[in-house]
Tab-separated table of C-alpha atoms in Angstrom:
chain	number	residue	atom	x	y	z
A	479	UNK	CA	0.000	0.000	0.000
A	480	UNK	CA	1.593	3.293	-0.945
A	481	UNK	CA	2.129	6.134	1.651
A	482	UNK	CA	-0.212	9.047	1.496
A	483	UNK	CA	1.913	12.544	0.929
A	484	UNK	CA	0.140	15.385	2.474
A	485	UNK	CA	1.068	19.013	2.046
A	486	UNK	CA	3.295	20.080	4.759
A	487	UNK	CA	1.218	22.748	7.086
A	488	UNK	CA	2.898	24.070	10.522
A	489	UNK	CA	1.000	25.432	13.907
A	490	UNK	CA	0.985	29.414	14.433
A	491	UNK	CA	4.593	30.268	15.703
A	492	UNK	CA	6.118	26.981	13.817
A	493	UNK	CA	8.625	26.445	11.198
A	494	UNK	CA	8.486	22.541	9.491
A	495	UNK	CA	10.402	21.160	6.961
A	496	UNK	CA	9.712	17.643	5.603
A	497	UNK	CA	8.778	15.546	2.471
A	498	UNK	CA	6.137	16.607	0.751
A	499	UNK	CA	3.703	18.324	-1.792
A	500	UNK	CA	4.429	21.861	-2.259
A	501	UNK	CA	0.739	21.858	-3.058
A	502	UNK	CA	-2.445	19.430	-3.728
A	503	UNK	CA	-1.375	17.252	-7.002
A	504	UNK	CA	2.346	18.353	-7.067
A	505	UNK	CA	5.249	16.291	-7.075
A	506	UNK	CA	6.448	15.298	-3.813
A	507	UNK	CA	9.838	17.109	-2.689
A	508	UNK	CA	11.559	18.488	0.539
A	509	UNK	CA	9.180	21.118	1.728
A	510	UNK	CA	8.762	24.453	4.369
A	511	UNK	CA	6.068	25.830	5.893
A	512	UNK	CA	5.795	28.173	7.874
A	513	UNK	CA	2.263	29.167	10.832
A	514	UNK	CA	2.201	32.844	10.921
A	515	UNK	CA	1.974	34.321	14.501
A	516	UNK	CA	5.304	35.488	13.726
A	517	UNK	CA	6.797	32.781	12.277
A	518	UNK	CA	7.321	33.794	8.302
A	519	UNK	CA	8.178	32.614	5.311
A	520	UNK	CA	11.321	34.923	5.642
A	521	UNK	CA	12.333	32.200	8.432
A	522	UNK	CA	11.261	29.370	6.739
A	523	UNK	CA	13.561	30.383	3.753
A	524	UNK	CA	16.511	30.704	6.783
A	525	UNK	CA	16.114	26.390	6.789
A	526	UNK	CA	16.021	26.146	2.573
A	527	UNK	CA	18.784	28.040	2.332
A	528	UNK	CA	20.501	25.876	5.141
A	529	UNK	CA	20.053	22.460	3.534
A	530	UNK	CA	19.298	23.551	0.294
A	531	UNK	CA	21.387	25.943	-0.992
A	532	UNK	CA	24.350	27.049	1.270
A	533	UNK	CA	27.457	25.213	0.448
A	534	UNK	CA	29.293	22.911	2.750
A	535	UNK	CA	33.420	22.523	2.566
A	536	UNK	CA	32.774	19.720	0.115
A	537	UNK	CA	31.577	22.132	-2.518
A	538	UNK	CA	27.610	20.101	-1.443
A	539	UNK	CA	24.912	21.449	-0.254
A	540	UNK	CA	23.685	20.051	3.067
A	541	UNK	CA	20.587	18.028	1.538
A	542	UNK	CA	23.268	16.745	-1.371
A	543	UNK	CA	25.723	15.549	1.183
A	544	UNK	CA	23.556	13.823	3.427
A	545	UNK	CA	22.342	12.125	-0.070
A	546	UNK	CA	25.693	11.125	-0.914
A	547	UNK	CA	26.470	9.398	2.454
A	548	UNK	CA	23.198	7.181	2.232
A	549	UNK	CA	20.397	9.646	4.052
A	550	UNK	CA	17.004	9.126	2.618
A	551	UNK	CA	15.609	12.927	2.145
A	552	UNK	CA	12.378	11.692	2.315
A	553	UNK	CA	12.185	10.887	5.507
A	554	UNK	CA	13.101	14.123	6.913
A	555	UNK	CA	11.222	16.206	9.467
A	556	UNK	CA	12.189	19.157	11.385
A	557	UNK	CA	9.889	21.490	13.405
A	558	UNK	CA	10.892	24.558	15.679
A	559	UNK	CA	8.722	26.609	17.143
A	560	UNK	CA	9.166	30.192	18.813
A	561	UNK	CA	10.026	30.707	22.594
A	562	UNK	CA	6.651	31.449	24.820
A	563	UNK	CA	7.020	35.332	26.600
């Protein structure tokens, strides 16, 4: 039975990343998201940019490199969510 691939949605004051549909019927690909309440898609691009575009010393990017060694992207998830005042 194949796994269902949602689009990725976050709580107010979250950041996510994980695998999924940038939106309904897309491919499915290593997405952000981002719950307003602060959190923004200014931060949200702070993570892409981390794995996705900022080089590491092996000329990679994070996502690539953790490809290379064996990592399946697909089964990444990452949530953060802002400090309570």
């Amino acid at each position: 039975m194949a796994k269902r691939i949602h689009v990725l949605h976050a709580k107010t004051g979250q950041l996510r990343a994980g695998w999924g549909r940038p939106e309904r019927g897309a491919e499915p690909d290593l997405c952000y998201a981002w719950g307003g309440g602060g959190a923004s898609k200014s931060d949200s691009r702070l993570i892409c940019n981390a794995l996705e575009q900022a080089g590491t010393s092996s000329g990679k990017t994070l996502r690539e490199e953790l490809e290379a060694r064996g990592y399946d992207i697909a089964t990444l998830k990452f949530s953060i969510e802002q400090k309570q005042t």
